[in-house]
Amino acid sequence: MNNYQFKVVKIQDNFVWHKHDQTDEVFIIIDGEVRIDFRDGSVTLKKNEMFVIPKGVEHKPYSESESKIILIEPEGVVNTGDNDGAMTAESDVWI
C-alpha cells in the first residue's frame, strides 16, 4: 500500500540491537508476547497490541516463545536496520 509493506514475521529469542534512521516501524502482535528493549527501558506487547518505534530509536525485540507479528514499514527496509549481519534477511522476499 503506497510503497509500504505489511510483513508477517515469526520471532523467538533475542534479535540484534538496531535502528532505522529513515522511517518509523510499526509492530502489531498477532500471537504471543514480545518485549522490545530500548537503551533506557522496555515495552512488553501482547496479542492484538500495537506499538510504533520512532525513526532513529535503537531497539531490540525479544520473545521467549515463538510470536507472530505484523511489521508495517516502507518497502526495502532491512530487518536489521543499521546492524548488517547474520540475522539480516533478504529484503522483499515473497513466500
One Martini backbone bead per residue (centre of mass of N, CA, C, O) as a GRO file, in nm:
protein
   95
    1MET     BB    1   0.091   0.040   0.028
    2ASN     BB    2   0.231   0.313  -0.068
    3ASN     BB    3   0.517   0.158  -0.031
    4TYR     BB    4   0.410  -0.042   0.176
    5GLN     BB    5   0.464  -0.301   0.417
    6PHE     BB    6   0.321  -0.620   0.526
    7LYS     BB    7   0.485  -0.809   0.767
    8VAL     BB    8   0.509  -1.150   0.835
    9VAL     BB    9   0.637  -1.267   1.151
   10LYS     BB   10   0.878  -1.463   1.329
   11ILE     BB   11   0.970  -1.490   1.680
   12GLN     BB   12   1.271  -1.586   1.876
   13ASP     BB   13   1.430  -1.450   2.101
   14ASN     BB   14   1.693  -1.277   2.011
   15PHE     BB   15   1.797  -0.991   1.875
   16VAL     BB   16   1.915  -0.700   1.738
   17TRP     BB   17   2.059  -0.416   1.756
   18HIS     BB   18   1.865  -0.135   1.619
   19LYS     BB   19   1.798   0.100   1.341
   20HIS     BB   20   1.584   0.352   1.172
   21ASP     BB   21   1.661   0.651   1.018
   22GLN     BB   22   1.397   0.682   0.791
   23THR     BB   23   1.186   0.517   0.990
   24ASP     BB   24   0.924   0.393   1.110
   25GLU     BB   25   0.792   0.122   1.329
   26VAL     BB   26   0.542  -0.135   1.315
   27PHE     BB   27   0.386  -0.326   1.575
   28ILE     BB   28   0.186  -0.629   1.550
   29ILE     BB   29   0.028  -0.857   1.754
   30ILE     BB   30  -0.097  -1.179   1.689
   31ASP     BB   31   0.105  -1.372   1.866
   32GLY     BB   32   0.191  -1.345   2.184
   33GLU     BB   33   0.508  -1.211   2.326
   34VAL     BB   34   0.673  -0.884   2.324
   35ARG     BB   35   0.991  -0.747   2.375
   36ILE     BB   36   1.111  -0.408   2.376
   37ASP     BB   37   1.422  -0.284   2.372
   38PHE     BB   38   1.589  -0.017   2.529
   39ARG     BB   39   1.835   0.177   2.662
   40ASP     BB   40   1.585   0.295   2.881
   41GLY     BB   41   1.409   0.024   2.831
   42SER     BB   42   1.066  -0.117   2.802
   43VAL     BB   43   0.825  -0.315   2.608
   44THR     BB   44   0.514  -0.498   2.637
   45LEU     BB   45   0.354  -0.719   2.404
   46LYS     BB   46   0.036  -0.827   2.306
   47LYS     BB   47  -0.217  -0.945   2.177
   48ASN     BB   48  -0.341  -0.678   1.973
   49GLU     BB   49  -0.093  -0.501   1.985
   50MET     BB   50   0.060  -0.170   1.944
   51PHE     BB   51   0.376  -0.025   1.807
   52VAL     BB   52   0.584   0.269   1.779
   53ILE     BB   53   0.896   0.322   1.626
   54PRO     BB   54   1.098   0.563   1.599
   55LYS     BB   55   1.308   0.706   1.425
   56GLY     BB   56   1.639   0.633   1.552
   57VAL     BB   57   1.556   0.401   1.750
   58GLU     BB   58   1.694   0.186   1.954
   59HIS     BB   59   1.640  -0.179   1.922
   60LYS     BB   60   1.516  -0.506   2.082
   61PRO     BB   61   1.375  -0.787   2.017
   62TYR     BB   62   1.170  -1.023   2.225
   63SER     BB   63   1.099  -1.390   2.257
   64GLU     BB   64   1.053  -1.668   2.435
   65SER     BB   65   0.836  -1.741   2.232
   66GLU     BB   66   0.665  -1.781   1.970
   67SER     BB   67   0.593  -1.502   1.753
   68LYS     BB   68   0.347  -1.298   1.589
   69ILE     BB   69   0.400  -1.044   1.331
   70ILE     BB   70   0.336  -0.713   1.224
   71LEU     BB   71   0.500  -0.518   0.984
   72ILE     BB   72   0.528  -0.161   0.919
   73GLU     BB   73   0.692  -0.060   0.611
   74PRO     BB   74   0.887   0.034   0.387
   75GLU     BB   75   1.008  -0.057   0.116
   76GLY     BB   76   1.341  -0.197   0.175
   77VAL     BB   77   1.356  -0.259   0.461
   78VAL     BB   78   1.577  -0.362   0.692
   79ASN     BB   79   1.554  -0.567   0.967
   80THR     BB   80   1.856  -0.454   1.089
   81GLY     BB   81   1.922  -0.196   0.967
   82ASP     BB   82   2.239  -0.084   1.094
   83ASN     BB   83   2.284  -0.423   1.149
   84ASP     BB   84   2.474  -0.599   0.969
   85GLY     BB   85   2.418  -0.965   0.940
   86ALA     BB   86   2.312  -1.282   1.021
   87MET     BB   87   1.999  -1.154   1.061
   88THR     BB   88   1.982  -1.069   0.775
   89ALA     BB   89   1.737  -1.029   0.546
   90GLU     BB   90   1.597  -1.062   0.266
   91SER     BB   91   1.453  -0.841   0.063
   92ASP     BB   92   1.147  -0.886  -0.077
   93VAL     BB   93   1.030  -1.170   0.010
   94TRP     BB   94   0.810  -1.408  -0.120
   95ILE     BB   95   0.588  -1.678   0.024
   0.00000   0.00000   0.00000
